[in-house]
């Protein structure tokens, strides 16, 4: 239960707090980039709290983006597939993740997000080029 609640604290509470703490200091042309997940699009059995917390990130980011349009502050949610990080290693080890078709490096995700940010997209989520197959 502590792990589940920590996921909510990080992905929902901390993200919301950081956005609202920074907003008074942001000016026209500023950007907010929040890290959602492919898990944010639908319920995900066995990582349900993680998926739900990332769905919060997606919904919050899209709504905040609409609210901040008049201030000309752009908000984008990034929703990549599997990223080769410590989370991925842990989830594979404890059998949380039972299937994945490929994973991406953090650099690939960042490069794609920066391209989408320049285009003022509200969500950076399309499949990245490349990616290592397992």
mmCIF file of N, CA and C in Angstrom:
data_model
loop_
_atom_site.group_PDB
_atom_site.id
_atom_site.type_symbol
_atom_site.label_atom_id
_atom_site.label_comp_id
_atom_site.label_asym_id
_atom_site.label_seq_id
_atom_site.Cartn_x
_atom_site.Cartn_y
_atom_site.Cartn_z
ATOM 1 N N UNK A 1 0.810 -1.191 0.000
ATOM 2 C CA UNK A 1 0.000 0.000 0.000
ATOM 3 C C UNK A 1 0.863 1.270 0.000
ATOM 4 N N UNK A 2 1.967 1.263 0.737
ATOM 5 C CA UNK A 2 2.825 2.451 0.775
ATOM 6 C C UNK A 2 3.371 2.802 -0.603
ATOM 7 N N UNK A 3 3.744 1.787 -1.377
ATOM 8 C CA UNK A 3 4.232 2.027 -2.736
ATOM 9 C C UNK A 3 3.142 2.662 -3.603
ATOM 10 N N UNK A 4 1.921 2.175 -3.455
ATOM 11 C CA UNK A 4 0.795 2.711 -4.227
ATOM 12 C C UNK A 4 0.537 4.184 -3.855
ATOM 13 N N UNK A 5 0.518 4.462 -2.572
ATOM 14 C CA UNK A 5 0.273 5.828 -2.125
ATOM 15 C C UNK A 5 1.412 6.763 -2.519
ATOM 16 N N UNK A 6 2.619 6.252 -2.523
ATOM 17 C CA UNK A 6 3.770 7.054 -2.966
ATOM 18 C C UNK A 6 3.643 7.419 -4.443
ATOM 19 N N UNK A 7 3.126 6.497 -5.235
ATOM 20 C CA UNK A 7 2.906 6.758 -6.660
ATOM 21 C C UNK A 7 1.914 7.904 -6.843
ATOM 22 N N UNK A 8 0.854 7.913 -6.045
ATOM 23 C CA UNK A 8 -0.132 9.003 -6.100
ATOM 24 C C UNK A 8 0.504 10.308 -5.631
ATOM 25 N N UNK A 9 1.273 10.241 -4.554
ATOM 26 C CA UNK A 9 1.940 11.440 -4.040
ATOM 27 C C UNK A 9 2.836 12.071 -5.103
ATOM 28 N N UNK A 10 3.602 11.257 -5.797
ATOM 29 C CA UNK A 10 4.532 11.764 -6.802
ATOM 30 C C UNK A 10 3.806 12.224 -8.057
ATOM 31 N N UNK A 11 3.005 11.347 -8.637
ATOM 32 C CA UNK A 11 2.419 11.629 -9.946
ATOM 33 C C UNK A 11 1.244 12.592 -9.919
ATOM 34 N N UNK A 12 0.570 12.709 -8.818
ATOM 35 C CA UNK A 12 -0.577 13.620 -8.745
ATOM 36 C C UNK A 12 -0.306 14.813 -7.824
ATOM 37 N N UNK A 13 -0.033 14.540 -6.575
ATOM 38 C CA UNK A 13 0.099 15.637 -5.606
ATOM 39 C C UNK A 13 1.328 16.509 -5.861
ATOM 40 N N UNK A 14 2.485 15.905 -6.026
ATOM 41 C CA UNK A 14 3.708 16.692 -6.226
ATOM 42 C C UNK A 14 3.665 17.449 -7.552
ATOM 43 N N UNK A 15 3.182 16.797 -8.603
ATOM 44 C CA UNK A 15 3.091 17.444 -9.910
ATOM 45 C C UNK A 15 2.155 18.650 -9.849
ATOM 46 N N UNK A 16 1.014 18.489 -9.210
ATOM 47 C CA UNK A 16 0.050 19.582 -9.077
ATOM 48 C C UNK A 16 0.661 20.733 -8.275
ATOM 49 N N UNK A 17 1.304 20.397 -7.180
ATOM 50 C CA UNK A 17 1.927 21.426 -6.343
ATOM 51 C C UNK A 17 2.999 22.188 -7.116
ATOM 52 N N UNK A 18 3.851 21.481 -7.841
ATOM 53 C CA UNK A 18 4.925 22.144 -8.593
ATOM 54 C C UNK A 18 4.365 23.085 -9.653
ATOM 55 N N UNK A 19 3.345 22.635 -10.352
ATOM 56 C CA UNK A 19 2.737 23.504 -11.367
ATOM 57 C C UNK A 19 2.190 24.770 -10.722
ATOM 58 N N UNK A 20 1.433 24.609 -9.658
ATOM 59 C CA UNK A 20 0.812 25.773 -9.038
ATOM 60 C C UNK A 20 1.818 26.672 -8.325
ATOM 61 N N UNK A 21 2.899 26.119 -7.805
ATOM 62 C CA UNK A 21 3.936 26.948 -7.199
ATOM 63 C C UNK A 21 4.690 27.770 -8.242
ATOM 64 N N UNK A 22 4.875 27.194 -9.430
ATOM 65 C CA UNK A 22 5.638 27.879 -10.483
ATOM 66 C C UNK A 22 4.817 28.887 -11.273
ATOM 67 N N UNK A 23 3.525 28.661 -11.390
ATOM 68 C CA UNK A 23 2.686 29.508 -12.245
ATOM 69 C C UNK A 23 2.783 31.012 -11.968
ATOM 70 N N UNK A 24 2.838 31.449 -10.726
ATOM 71 C CA UNK A 24 2.924 32.904 -10.501
ATOM 72 C C UNK A 24 4.187 33.536 -11.100
ATOM 73 N N UNK A 25 5.207 32.736 -11.343
ATOM 74 C CA UNK A 25 6.476 33.263 -11.850
ATOM 75 C C UNK A 25 6.636 33.063 -13.357
ATOM 76 N N UNK A 26 5.652 32.451 -13.982
ATOM 77 C CA UNK A 26 5.751 32.154 -15.416
ATOM 78 C C UNK A 26 5.167 33.303 -16.223
ATOM 79 N N UNK A 27 5.756 33.517 -17.380
ATOM 80 C CA UNK A 27 5.328 34.612 -18.240
ATOM 81 C C UNK A 27 4.903 34.073 -19.600
ATOM 82 N N UNK A 28 4.376 34.944 -20.419
ATOM 83 C CA UNK A 28 3.960 34.577 -21.768
ATOM 84 C C UNK A 28 5.105 33.883 -22.500
ATOM 85 N N UNK A 29 4.789 32.780 -23.162
ATOM 86 C CA UNK A 29 5.799 32.022 -23.892
ATOM 87 C C UNK A 29 6.434 30.909 -23.066
ATOM 88 N N UNK A 30 6.071 30.808 -21.795
ATOM 89 C CA UNK A 30 6.604 29.740 -20.942
ATOM 90 C C UNK A 30 5.943 28.412 -21.299
ATOM 91 N N UNK A 31 6.560 27.334 -20.855
ATOM 92 C CA UNK A 31 6.059 25.984 -21.119
ATOM 93 C C UNK A 31 6.068 25.162 -19.836
ATOM 94 N N UNK A 32 5.089 24.286 -19.736
ATOM 95 C CA UNK A 32 5.066 23.268 -18.693
ATOM 96 C C UNK A 32 5.020 21.933 -19.402
ATOM 97 N N UNK A 33 5.931 21.039 -19.040
ATOM 98 C CA UNK A 33 5.952 19.695 -19.614
ATOM 99 C C UNK A 33 5.777 18.706 -18.466
ATOM 100 N N UNK A 34 4.714 17.914 -18.537
ATOM 101 C CA UNK A 34 4.434 16.911 -17.506
ATOM 102 C C UNK A 34 4.568 15.522 -18.111
ATOM 103 N N UNK A 35 5.133 14.605 -17.346
ATOM 104 C CA UNK A 35 5.349 13.251 -17.840
ATOM 105 C C UNK A 35 4.177 12.348 -17.475
ATOM 106 N N UNK A 36 3.375 12.050 -18.473
ATOM 107 C CA UNK A 36 2.268 11.098 -18.326
ATOM 108 C C UNK A 36 2.825 9.718 -18.711
ATOM 109 N N UNK A 37 2.052 8.935 -19.433
ATOM 110 C CA UNK A 37 2.475 7.591 -19.811
ATOM 111 C C UNK A 37 1.483 7.027 -20.819
ATOM 112 N N UNK A 38 1.903 6.044 -21.579
ATOM 113 C CA UNK A 38 0.939 5.304 -22.401
ATOM 114 C C UNK A 38 -0.105 4.655 -21.503
ATOM 115 N N UNK A 39 0.236 4.429 -20.259
ATOM 116 C CA UNK A 39 -0.709 3.856 -19.299
ATOM 117 C C UNK A 39 -1.814 4.833 -18.910
ATOM 118 N N UNK A 40 -1.714 6.069 -19.367
ATOM 119 C CA UNK A 40 -2.721 7.065 -19.001
ATOM 120 C C UNK A 40 -3.982 6.990 -19.852
ATOM 121 N N UNK A 41 -3.962 6.186 -20.904
ATOM 122 C CA UNK A 41 -5.084 6.159 -21.843
ATOM 123 C C UNK A 41 -6.217 5.213 -21.457
ATOM 124 N N UNK A 42 -5.940 4.200 -20.669
ATOM 125 C CA UNK A 42 -6.970 3.228 -20.297
ATOM 126 C C UNK A 42 -6.562 2.532 -19.004
ATOM 127 N N UNK A 43 -7.507 1.840 -18.345
ATOM 128 C CA UNK A 43 -7.142 1.094 -17.130
ATOM 129 C C UNK A 43 -6.090 0.031 -17.459
ATOM 130 N N UNK A 44 -5.131 -0.136 -16.550
ATOM 131 C CA UNK A 44 -4.042 -1.083 -16.777
ATOM 132 C C UNK A 44 -3.962 -2.038 -15.588
ATOM 133 N N UNK A 45 -4.474 -3.260 -15.756
ATOM 134 C CA UNK A 45 -4.402 -4.229 -14.659
ATOM 135 C C UNK A 45 -2.957 -4.465 -14.204
ATOM 136 N N UNK A 46 -2.796 -4.688 -12.928
ATOM 137 C CA UNK A 46 -1.532 -5.000 -12.252
ATOM 138 C C UNK A 46 -0.632 -3.796 -12.024
ATOM 139 N N UNK A 47 -0.882 -2.711 -12.736
ATOM 140 C CA UNK A 47 -0.222 -1.442 -12.407
ATOM 141 C C UNK A 47 -1.312 -0.363 -12.382
ATOM 142 N N UNK A 48 -2.444 -0.719 -11.781
ATOM 143 C CA UNK A 48 -3.632 0.125 -11.819
ATOM 144 C C UNK A 48 -3.452 1.494 -11.168
ATOM 145 N N UNK A 49 -2.785 1.580 -10.044
ATOM 146 C CA UNK A 49 -2.604 2.872 -9.387
ATOM 147 C C UNK A 49 -1.641 3.731 -10.206
ATOM 148 N N UNK A 50 -0.585 3.124 -10.710
ATOM 149 C CA UNK A 50 0.341 3.849 -11.583
ATOM 150 C C UNK A 50 -0.410 4.402 -12.788
ATOM 151 N N UNK A 51 -1.175 3.560 -13.474
ATOM 152 C CA UNK A 51 -1.932 3.997 -14.642
ATOM 153 C C UNK A 51 -2.925 5.091 -14.305
ATOM 154 N N UNK A 52 -3.620 4.931 -13.186
ATOM 155 C CA UNK A 52 -4.597 5.940 -12.774
ATOM 156 C C UNK A 52 -3.902 7.257 -12.433
ATOM 157 N N UNK A 53 -2.737 7.187 -11.811
ATOM 158 C CA UNK A 53 -2.024 8.420 -11.468
ATOM 159 C C UNK A 53 -1.512 9.115 -12.727
ATOM 160 N N UNK A 54 -1.151 8.346 -13.734
ATOM 161 C CA UNK A 54 -0.716 8.931 -15.001
ATOM 162 C C UNK A 54 -1.903 9.455 -15.801
ATOM 163 N N UNK A 55 -3.082 8.844 -15.647
ATOM 164 C CA UNK A 55 -4.300 9.378 -16.263
ATOM 165 C C UNK A 55 -4.604 10.752 -15.657
ATOM 166 N N UNK A 56 -4.347 10.892 -14.363
ATOM 167 C CA UNK A 56 -4.500 12.189 -13.712
ATOM 168 C C UNK A 56 -3.565 13.213 -14.358
ATOM 169 N N UNK A 57 -2.312 12.828 -14.575
ATOM 170 C CA UNK A 57 -1.342 13.734 -15.193
ATOM 171 C C UNK A 57 -1.850 14.189 -16.560
ATOM 172 N N UNK A 58 -2.359 13.250 -17.345
ATOM 173 C CA UNK A 58 -2.851 13.579 -18.678
ATOM 174 C C UNK A 58 -4.032 14.540 -18.604
ATOM 175 N N UNK A 59 -5.021 14.214 -17.792
ATOM 176 C CA UNK A 59 -6.220 15.044 -17.678
ATOM 177 C C UNK A 59 -5.883 16.426 -17.112
ATOM 178 N N UNK A 60 -5.101 16.451 -16.070
ATOM 179 C CA UNK A 60 -4.695 17.706 -15.440
ATOM 180 C C UNK A 60 -3.947 18.587 -16.441
ATOM 181 N N UNK A 61 -3.006 17.994 -17.162
ATOM 182 C CA UNK A 61 -2.178 18.762 -18.104
ATOM 183 C C UNK A 61 -3.019 19.340 -19.238
ATOM 184 N N UNK A 62 -3.904 18.539 -19.787
ATOM 185 C CA UNK A 62 -4.727 19.015 -20.897
ATOM 186 C C UNK A 62 -5.668 20.131 -20.437
ATOM 187 N N UNK A 63 -6.264 19.977 -19.266
ATOM 188 C CA UNK A 63 -7.160 21.006 -18.752
ATOM 189 C C UNK A 63 -6.385 22.274 -18.381
ATOM 190 N N UNK A 64 -5.243 22.110 -17.726
ATOM 191 C CA UNK A 64 -4.430 23.269 -17.362
ATOM 192 C C UNK A 64 -3.985 24.026 -18.605
ATOM 193 N N UNK A 65 -3.649 23.282 -19.646
ATOM 194 C CA UNK A 65 -3.263 23.912 -20.908
ATOM 195 C C UNK A 65 -4.360 24.808 -21.459
ATOM 196 N N UNK A 66 -5.590 24.348 -21.364
ATOM 197 C CA UNK A 66 -6.718 25.167 -21.814
ATOM 198 C C UNK A 66 -6.872 26.409 -20.931
ATOM 199 N N UNK A 67 -6.733 26.229 -19.640
ATOM 200 C CA UNK A 67 -6.872 27.350 -18.714
ATOM 201 C C UNK A 67 -5.803 28.419 -18.925
ATOM 202 N N UNK A 68 -4.613 27.998 -19.335
ATOM 203 C CA UNK A 68 -3.487 28.928 -19.462
ATOM 204 C C UNK A 68 -3.335 29.521 -20.858
ATOM 205 N N UNK A 69 -4.233 29.183 -21.764
ATOM 206 C CA UNK A 69 -4.146 29.713 -23.129
ATOM 207 C C UNK A 69 -4.165 31.236 -23.149
ATOM 208 N N UNK A 70 -5.002 31.831 -22.323
ATOM 209 C CA UNK A 70 -5.090 33.297 -22.317
ATOM 210 C C UNK A 70 -3.797 33.944 -21.827
ATOM 211 N N UNK A 71 -3.043 33.218 -21.010
ATOM 212 C CA UNK A 71 -1.742 33.734 -20.540
ATOM 213 C C UNK A 71 -0.620 33.366 -21.504
ATOM 214 N N UNK A 72 -0.955 32.603 -22.550
ATOM 215 C CA UNK A 72 0.001 32.148 -23.566
ATOM 216 C C UNK A 72 1.131 31.327 -22.944
ATOM 217 N N UNK A 73 0.720 30.478 -21.985
ATOM 218 C CA UNK A 73 1.621 29.491 -21.391
ATOM 219 C C UNK A 73 1.183 28.140 -21.929
ATOM 220 N N UNK A 74 2.098 27.427 -22.538
ATOM 221 C CA UNK A 74 1.771 26.155 -23.178
ATOM 222 C C UNK A 74 2.049 24.990 -22.227
ATOM 223 N N UNK A 75 1.106 24.064 -22.143
ATOM 224 C CA UNK A 75 1.259 22.864 -21.320
ATOM 225 C C UNK A 75 1.212 21.651 -22.237
ATOM 226 N N UNK A 76 2.165 20.758 -22.058
ATOM 227 C CA UNK A 76 2.204 19.527 -22.851
ATOM 228 C C UNK A 76 2.422 18.326 -21.937
ATOM 229 N N UNK A 77 1.634 17.292 -22.155
ATOM 230 C CA UNK A 77 1.835 16.016 -21.467
ATOM 231 C C UNK A 77 2.624 15.110 -22.405
ATOM 232 N N UNK A 78 3.606 14.437 -21.871
ATOM 233 C CA UNK A 78 4.395 13.478 -22.640
ATOM 234 C C UNK A 78 3.951 12.083 -22.223
ATOM 235 N N UNK A 79 3.527 11.285 -23.212
ATOM 236 C CA UNK A 79 3.004 9.953 -22.919
ATOM 237 C C UNK A 79 3.734 8.910 -23.766
ATOM 238 N N UNK A 80 4.964 8.594 -23.383
ATOM 239 C CA UNK A 80 5.748 7.637 -24.173
ATOM 240 C C UNK A 80 5.400 6.188 -23.831
ATOM 241 N N UNK A 81 5.945 5.309 -24.606
ATOM 242 C CA UNK A 81 5.872 3.889 -24.264
ATOM 243 C C UNK A 81 6.909 3.587 -23.200
ATOM 244 N N UNK A 82 7.343 2.335 -23.166
ATOM 245 C CA UNK A 82 8.324 1.922 -22.154
ATOM 246 C C UNK A 82 9.639 2.661 -22.350
ATOM 247 N N UNK A 83 10.148 3.219 -21.270
ATOM 248 C CA UNK A 83 11.444 3.897 -21.273
ATOM 249 C C UNK A 83 12.390 3.055 -20.436
ATOM 250 N N UNK A 84 13.566 2.830 -20.941
ATOM 251 C CA UNK A 84 14.555 2.015 -20.230
ATOM 252 C C UNK A 84 15.112 2.824 -19.065
ATOM 253 N N UNK A 85 14.446 2.689 -17.903
ATOM 254 C CA UNK A 85 14.858 3.375 -16.677
ATOM 255 C C UNK A 85 14.850 2.370 -15.531
ATOM 256 N N UNK A 86 15.133 2.849 -14.330
ATOM 257 C CA UNK A 86 15.112 1.989 -13.148
ATOM 258 C C UNK A 86 13.713 1.427 -12.897
ATOM 259 N N UNK A 87 12.654 2.211 -13.198
ATOM 260 C CA UNK A 87 11.283 1.726 -13.039
ATOM 261 C C UNK A 87 11.073 0.480 -13.881
ATOM 262 N N UNK A 88 11.510 0.556 -15.130
ATOM 263 C CA UNK A 88 11.365 -0.563 -16.062
ATOM 264 C C UNK A 88 12.107 -1.791 -15.526
ATOM 265 N N UNK A 89 13.326 -1.594 -15.084
ATOM 266 C CA UNK A 89 14.122 -2.711 -14.549
ATOM 267 C C UNK A 89 13.437 -3.350 -13.342
ATOM 268 N N UNK A 90 12.892 -2.525 -12.453
ATOM 269 C CA UNK A 90 12.207 -3.019 -11.261
ATOM 270 C C UNK A 90 10.946 -3.796 -11.655
ATOM 271 N N UNK A 91 10.168 -3.233 -12.569
ATOM 272 C CA UNK A 91 8.906 -3.864 -12.966
ATOM 273 C C UNK A 91 9.136 -5.191 -13.697
ATOM 274 N N UNK A 92 10.196 -5.279 -14.468
ATOM 275 C CA UNK A 92 10.523 -6.545 -15.134
ATOM 276 C C UNK A 92 10.953 -7.569 -14.081
ATOM 277 N N UNK A 93 11.775 -7.119 -13.133
ATOM 278 C CA UNK A 93 12.308 -8.014 -12.105
ATOM 279 C C UNK A 93 11.206 -8.591 -11.219
ATOM 280 N N UNK A 94 10.253 -7.750 -10.811
ATOM 281 C CA UNK A 94 9.215 -8.260 -9.901
ATOM 282 C C UNK A 94 7.994 -8.801 -10.656
ATOM 283 N N UNK A 95 8.102 -8.933 -11.973
ATOM 284 C CA UNK A 95 7.071 -9.535 -12.821
ATOM 285 C C UNK A 95 5.817 -8.663 -12.953
ATOM 286 N N UNK A 96 5.939 -7.350 -12.674
ATOM 287 C CA UNK A 96 4.823 -6.437 -12.891
ATOM 288 C C UNK A 96 4.537 -6.322 -14.383
ATOM 289 N N UNK A 97 5.604 -6.151 -15.159
ATOM 290 C CA UNK A 97 5.466 -6.058 -16.608
ATOM 291 C C UNK A 97 5.628 -7.452 -17.182
ATOM 292 N N UNK A 98 4.601 -7.928 -17.844
ATOM 293 C CA UNK A 98 4.647 -9.263 -18.422
ATOM 294 C C UNK A 98 4.856 -9.208 -19.935
ATOM 295 N N UNK A 99 4.614 -8.033 -20.539
ATOM 296 C CA UNK A 99 4.754 -7.922 -21.973
ATOM 297 C C UNK A 99 5.177 -6.509 -22.348
ATOM 298 N N UNK A 100 6.095 -6.414 -23.272
ATOM 299 C CA UNK A 100 6.418 -5.155 -23.928
ATOM 300 C C UNK A 100 7.038 -5.505 -25.267
ATOM 301 N N UNK A 101 6.764 -4.690 -26.265
ATOM 302 C CA UNK A 101 7.277 -5.001 -27.593
ATOM 303 C C UNK A 101 8.553 -4.243 -27.925
ATOM 304 N N UNK A 102 8.788 -3.127 -27.230
ATOM 305 C CA UNK A 102 10.019 -2.365 -27.423
ATOM 306 C C UNK A 102 10.124 -1.330 -26.311
ATOM 307 N N UNK A 103 11.306 -0.799 -26.149
ATOM 308 C CA UNK A 103 11.476 0.285 -25.196
ATOM 309 C C UNK A 103 12.351 1.357 -25.829
ATOM 310 N N UNK A 104 12.304 2.533 -25.239
ATOM 311 C CA UNK A 104 13.005 3.694 -25.768
ATOM 312 C C UNK A 104 13.970 4.231 -24.734
ATOM 313 N N UNK A 105 14.963 4.945 -25.203
ATOM 314 C CA UNK A 105 15.884 5.603 -24.281
ATOM 315 C C UNK A 105 15.274 6.937 -23.856
ATOM 316 N N UNK A 106 15.745 7.452 -22.766
ATOM 317 C CA UNK A 106 15.274 8.758 -22.308
ATOM 318 C C UNK A 106 15.563 9.813 -23.367
ATOM 319 N N UNK A 107 16.698 9.715 -24.027
ATOM 320 C CA UNK A 107 17.054 10.691 -25.065
ATOM 321 C C UNK A 107 16.055 10.669 -26.214
ATOM 322 N N UNK A 108 15.618 9.489 -26.626
ATOM 323 C CA UNK A 108 14.629 9.414 -27.700
ATOM 324 C C UNK A 108 13.326 10.105 -27.292
ATOM 325 N N UNK A 109 12.911 9.886 -26.076
ATOM 326 C CA UNK A 109 11.671 10.487 -25.584
ATOM 327 C C UNK A 109 11.818 12.010 -25.505
ATOM 328 N N UNK A 110 12.934 12.473 -24.990
ATOM 329 C CA UNK A 110 13.176 13.915 -24.874
ATOM 330 C C UNK A 110 13.244 14.564 -26.249
ATOM 331 N N UNK A 111 13.955 13.947 -27.186
ATOM 332 C CA UNK A 111 14.057 14.512 -28.534
ATOM 333 C C UNK A 111 12.674 14.661 -29.173
ATOM 334 N N UNK A 112 11.841 13.633 -29.041
ATOM 335 C CA UNK A 112 10.487 13.670 -29.603
ATOM 336 C C UNK A 112 9.655 14.741 -28.896
ATOM 337 N N UNK A 113 9.742 14.817 -27.591
ATOM 338 C CA UNK A 113 8.977 15.804 -26.835
ATOM 339 C C UNK A 113 9.375 17.228 -27.223
ATOM 340 N N UNK A 114 10.654 17.483 -27.421
ATOM 341 C CA UNK A 114 11.102 18.826 -27.788
ATOM 342 C C UNK A 114 10.590 19.214 -29.177
ATOM 343 N N UNK A 115 10.562 18.261 -30.106
ATOM 344 C CA UNK A 115 10.001 18.528 -31.439
ATOM 345 C C UNK A 115 8.512 18.852 -31.318
ATOM 346 N N UNK A 116 7.795 18.078 -30.511
ATOM 347 C CA UNK A 116 6.360 18.312 -30.332
ATOM 348 C C UNK A 116 6.085 19.615 -29.595
ATOM 349 N N UNK A 117 6.968 19.984 -28.670
ATOM 350 C CA UNK A 117 6.807 21.244 -27.946
ATOM 351 C C UNK A 117 6.900 22.424 -28.909
ATOM 352 N N UNK A 118 7.847 22.365 -29.835
ATOM 353 C CA UNK A 118 7.992 23.439 -30.830
ATOM 354 C C UNK A 118 6.731 23.579 -31.669
ATOM 355 N N UNK A 119 6.019 22.466 -31.875
ATOM 356 C CA UNK A 119 4.771 22.480 -32.653
ATOM 357 C C UNK A 119 3.567 22.826 -31.781
ATOM 358 N N UNK A 120 3.820 23.092 -30.497
ATOM 359 C CA UNK A 120 2.782 23.452 -29.526
ATOM 360 C C UNK A 120 1.719 22.357 -29.373
ATOM 361 N N UNK A 121 2.135 21.109 -29.448
ATOM 362 C CA UNK A 121 1.196 20.008 -29.262
ATOM 363 C C UNK A 121 0.805 19.909 -27.789
ATOM 364 N N UNK A 122 -0.446 19.552 -27.491
ATOM 365 C CA UNK A 122 -0.851 19.378 -26.096
ATOM 366 C C UNK A 122 -0.376 18.043 -25.516
ATOM 367 N N UNK A 123 -0.115 17.074 -26.412
ATOM 368 C CA UNK A 123 0.343 15.749 -25.982
ATOM 369 C C UNK A 123 1.417 15.264 -26.948
ATOM 370 N N UNK A 124 2.502 14.750 -26.405
ATOM 371 C CA UNK A 124 3.543 14.106 -27.197
ATOM 372 C C UNK A 124 3.416 12.614 -26.939
ATOM 373 N N UNK A 125 2.829 11.881 -27.893
ATOM 374 C CA UNK A 125 2.538 10.485 -27.604
ATOM 375 C C UNK A 125 2.724 9.523 -28.751
ATOM 376 N N UNK A 126 2.921 10.005 -29.957
ATOM 377 C CA UNK A 126 3.027 9.059 -31.059
ATOM 378 C C UNK A 126 4.248 8.192 -30.884
ATOM 379 N N UNK A 127 4.172 7.031 -31.459
ATOM 380 C CA UNK A 127 5.270 6.081 -31.359
ATOM 381 C C UNK A 127 6.551 6.713 -31.887
ATOM 382 N N UNK A 128 7.584 6.527 -31.170
ATOM 383 C CA UNK A 128 8.879 7.070 -31.551
ATOM 384 C C UNK A 128 9.493 6.194 -32.626
ATOM 385 N N UNK A 129 10.350 6.798 -33.414
ATOM 386 C CA UNK A 129 11.066 5.992 -34.395
ATOM 387 C C UNK A 129 12.120 5.171 -33.664
ATOM 388 N N UNK A 130 12.402 4.029 -34.183
ATOM 389 C CA UNK A 130 13.411 3.168 -33.565
ATOM 390 C C UNK A 130 12.886 2.463 -32.346
ATOM 391 N N UNK A 131 13.655 2.474 -31.316
ATOM 392 C CA UNK A 131 13.287 1.721 -30.119
ATOM 393 C C UNK A 131 13.884 0.330 -30.219
ATOM 394 N N UNK A 132 14.401 -0.124 -29.141
ATOM 395 C CA UNK A 132 15.022 -1.460 -29.141
ATOM 396 C C UNK A 132 13.978 -2.523 -28.868
ATOM 397 N N UNK A 133 14.003 -3.558 -29.675
ATOM 398 C CA UNK A 133 13.086 -4.679 -29.453
ATOM 399 C C UNK A 133 13.718 -5.642 -28.488
ATOM 400 N N UNK A 134 12.885 -6.273 -27.692
ATOM 401 C CA UNK A 134 13.359 -7.285 -26.749
ATOM 402 C C UNK A 134 13.206 -8.639 -27.367
#
